[in-house]
């Protein structure tokens, strides 16, 4: 993630966070419940990550389970780190931000398909 340019962390209203890239990730109900329990016990330990898409709207890159769990808890906002990148770089960040846990093979396939079909990368 060192090569990505970002702004300072800030609190962002949940309603302002888009989920266009959510189709690149799996979110099991059990995993969301686990994140929800963690949010109740510990609060938000890690900022979600978003990028500035067209017309200045924020699109989530990482933190889809945190977003879903925080909605279920009735929270109004999350801490978010904003990347100053284009959509193709944001999609690549999905992989980079999940380096430790890794993407599933299916998620990797979705990512490659999206970059090829939607962004014309070969």
mmCIF file of C-alpha atoms in Angstrom:
data_model
loop_
_atom_site.group_PDB
_atom_site.id
_atom_site.type_symbol
_atom_site.label_atom_id
_atom_site.label_comp_id
_atom_site.label_asym_id
_atom_site.label_seq_id
_atom_site.Cartn_x
_atom_site.Cartn_y
_atom_site.Cartn_z
ATOM 1 C CA UNK A 1 0.000 0.000 0.000
ATOM 2 C CA UNK A 2 3.017 2.282 0.156
ATOM 3 C CA UNK A 3 2.545 3.456 -3.440
ATOM 4 C CA UNK A 4 -0.993 4.728 -2.899
ATOM 5 C CA UNK A 5 -1.569 8.392 -2.171
ATOM 6 C CA UNK A 6 -4.087 9.152 0.554
ATOM 7 C CA UNK A 7 -5.481 11.991 2.577
ATOM 8 C CA UNK A 8 -5.787 12.047 6.315
ATOM 9 C CA UNK A 9 -8.350 9.830 7.935
ATOM 10 C CA UNK A 10 -11.762 11.390 8.448
ATOM 11 C CA UNK A 11 -15.198 10.485 9.735
ATOM 12 C CA UNK A 12 -17.667 9.891 6.897
ATOM 13 C CA UNK A 13 -21.441 9.438 7.114
ATOM 14 C CA UNK A 14 -22.473 5.908 6.135
ATOM 15 C CA UNK A 15 -24.893 7.305 3.556
ATOM 16 C CA UNK A 16 -21.969 8.966 1.744
ATOM 17 C CA UNK A 17 -20.108 5.684 1.165
ATOM 18 C CA UNK A 18 -20.758 3.966 -2.157
ATOM 19 C CA UNK A 19 -20.403 0.217 -2.594
ATOM 20 C CA UNK A 20 -19.677 -0.216 -6.306
ATOM 21 C CA UNK A 21 -16.689 -2.463 -5.584
ATOM 22 C CA UNK A 22 -18.615 -4.648 -3.109
ATOM 23 C CA UNK A 23 -19.278 -7.132 -5.916
ATOM 24 C CA UNK A 24 -15.553 -8.002 -5.799
ATOM 25 C CA UNK A 25 -15.770 -9.331 -2.218
ATOM 26 C CA UNK A 26 -17.600 -12.121 -0.431
ATOM 27 C CA UNK A 27 -19.449 -11.208 2.775
ATOM 28 C CA UNK A 28 -20.872 -14.117 4.697
ATOM 29 C CA UNK A 29 -23.495 -13.339 7.339
ATOM 30 C CA UNK A 30 -21.278 -15.031 9.958
ATOM 31 C CA UNK A 31 -18.324 -12.804 9.072
ATOM 32 C CA UNK A 32 -20.495 -9.674 9.267
ATOM 33 C CA UNK A 33 -21.849 -10.803 12.663
ATOM 34 C CA UNK A 34 -18.294 -11.321 13.883
ATOM 35 C CA UNK A 35 -17.316 -7.806 12.778
ATOM 36 C CA UNK A 36 -20.463 -6.432 14.410
ATOM 37 C CA UNK A 37 -19.537 -8.090 17.720
ATOM 38 C CA UNK A 38 -16.019 -6.680 17.445
ATOM 39 C CA UNK A 39 -17.373 -3.184 16.811
ATOM 40 C CA UNK A 40 -19.549 -3.460 19.922
ATOM 41 C CA UNK A 41 -16.670 -4.725 22.076
ATOM 42 C CA UNK A 42 -13.803 -2.631 20.782
ATOM 43 C CA UNK A 43 -15.172 0.107 18.542
ATOM 44 C CA UNK A 44 -13.727 0.712 15.093
ATOM 45 C CA UNK A 45 -10.066 -0.277 15.339
ATOM 46 C CA UNK A 46 -9.187 0.095 11.658
ATOM 47 C CA UNK A 47 -10.352 2.775 9.253
ATOM 48 C CA UNK A 48 -12.235 1.691 6.162
ATOM 49 C CA UNK A 49 -10.681 2.731 2.854
ATOM 50 C CA UNK A 50 -12.378 4.597 0.021
ATOM 51 C CA UNK A 51 -11.422 6.505 -3.101
ATOM 52 C CA UNK A 52 -12.883 9.614 -4.683
ATOM 53 C CA UNK A 53 -14.945 8.485 -7.673
ATOM 54 C CA UNK A 54 -16.755 10.599 -10.263
ATOM 55 C CA UNK A 55 -18.409 13.791 -9.045
ATOM 56 C CA UNK A 56 -16.483 13.601 -5.771
ATOM 57 C CA UNK A 57 -18.461 10.738 -4.253
ATOM 58 C CA UNK A 58 -16.622 8.253 -2.046
ATOM 59 C CA UNK A 59 -16.574 4.591 -3.072
ATOM 60 C CA UNK A 60 -15.512 1.987 -0.547
ATOM 61 C CA UNK A 61 -12.431 -0.109 -1.404
ATOM 62 C CA UNK A 62 -12.026 -1.959 1.892
ATOM 63 C CA UNK A 63 -14.357 -2.231 4.878
ATOM 64 C CA UNK A 64 -17.561 -3.620 3.375
ATOM 65 C CA UNK A 65 -18.230 -5.851 6.410
ATOM 66 C CA UNK A 66 -17.530 -2.917 8.749
ATOM 67 C CA UNK A 67 -20.009 -0.803 6.785
ATOM 68 C CA UNK A 68 -22.717 -3.477 6.883
ATOM 69 C CA UNK A 69 -22.108 -4.166 10.585
ATOM 70 C CA UNK A 70 -22.120 -0.477 11.504
ATOM 71 C CA UNK A 71 -25.444 -0.015 9.689
ATOM 72 C CA UNK A 72 -26.897 -2.922 11.684
ATOM 73 C CA UNK A 73 -25.688 -1.236 14.880
ATOM 74 C CA UNK A 74 -27.338 2.051 13.913
ATOM 75 C CA UNK A 75 -24.055 3.941 13.606
ATOM 76 C CA UNK A 76 -24.103 7.090 11.510
ATOM 77 C CA UNK A 77 -20.444 7.268 10.430
ATOM 78 C CA UNK A 78 -17.157 5.386 10.065
ATOM 79 C CA UNK A 79 -13.527 6.479 10.072
ATOM 80 C CA UNK A 80 -12.313 6.326 6.490
ATOM 81 C CA UNK A 81 -8.937 6.728 4.831
ATOM 82 C CA UNK A 82 -9.407 8.312 1.394
ATOM 83 C CA UNK A 83 -7.134 7.256 -1.468
ATOM 84 C CA UNK A 84 -6.396 9.672 -4.301
ATOM 85 C CA UNK A 85 -6.457 7.080 -7.088
ATOM 86 C CA UNK A 86 -8.310 6.164 -10.276
ATOM 87 C CA UNK A 87 -10.793 3.281 -10.353
ATOM 88 C CA UNK A 88 -8.256 0.774 -11.721
ATOM 89 C CA UNK A 89 -5.847 1.625 -8.903
ATOM 90 C CA UNK A 90 -8.712 1.353 -6.410
ATOM 91 C CA UNK A 91 -9.468 -2.145 -7.681
ATOM 92 C CA UNK A 92 -5.795 -3.074 -7.349
ATOM 93 C CA UNK A 93 -5.947 -1.696 -3.795
ATOM 94 C CA UNK A 94 -8.644 -4.277 -3.007
ATOM 95 C CA UNK A 95 -5.927 -6.921 -3.436
ATOM 96 C CA UNK A 96 -3.199 -4.916 -1.680
ATOM 97 C CA UNK A 97 -5.354 -4.087 1.341
ATOM 98 C CA UNK A 98 -6.193 -7.759 1.781
ATOM 99 C CA UNK A 99 -2.659 -9.067 1.322
ATOM 100 C CA UNK A 100 -2.424 -10.569 4.802
ATOM 101 C CA UNK A 101 -5.747 -12.435 4.822
ATOM 102 C CA UNK A 102 -5.771 -12.790 1.046
ATOM 103 C CA UNK A 103 -8.619 -12.822 -1.408
ATOM 104 C CA UNK A 104 -10.346 -16.084 -2.207
ATOM 105 C CA UNK A 105 -9.747 -17.514 -5.676
ATOM 106 C CA UNK A 106 -13.277 -16.459 -6.595
ATOM 107 C CA UNK A 107 -12.645 -12.878 -5.422
ATOM 108 C CA UNK A 108 -9.399 -12.765 -7.424
ATOM 109 C CA UNK A 109 -11.296 -13.959 -10.498
ATOM 110 C CA UNK A 110 -13.975 -11.287 -10.001
ATOM 111 C CA UNK A 111 -11.260 -8.640 -9.690
ATOM 112 C CA UNK A 112 -9.451 -9.726 -12.864
ATOM 113 C CA UNK A 113 -12.737 -9.983 -14.794
ATOM 114 C CA UNK A 114 -13.746 -6.494 -13.651
ATOM 115 C CA UNK A 115 -10.399 -4.965 -14.644
ATOM 116 C CA UNK A 116 -10.606 -6.681 -18.051
ATOM 117 C CA UNK A 117 -14.275 -6.095 -18.904
ATOM 118 C CA UNK A 118 -14.960 -2.747 -17.242
ATOM 119 C CA UNK A 119 -11.565 -1.082 -17.493
ATOM 120 C CA UNK A 120 -10.111 -2.662 -20.640
ATOM 121 C CA UNK A 121 -6.946 -3.942 -18.972
ATOM 122 C CA UNK A 122 -5.314 -6.996 -20.502
#
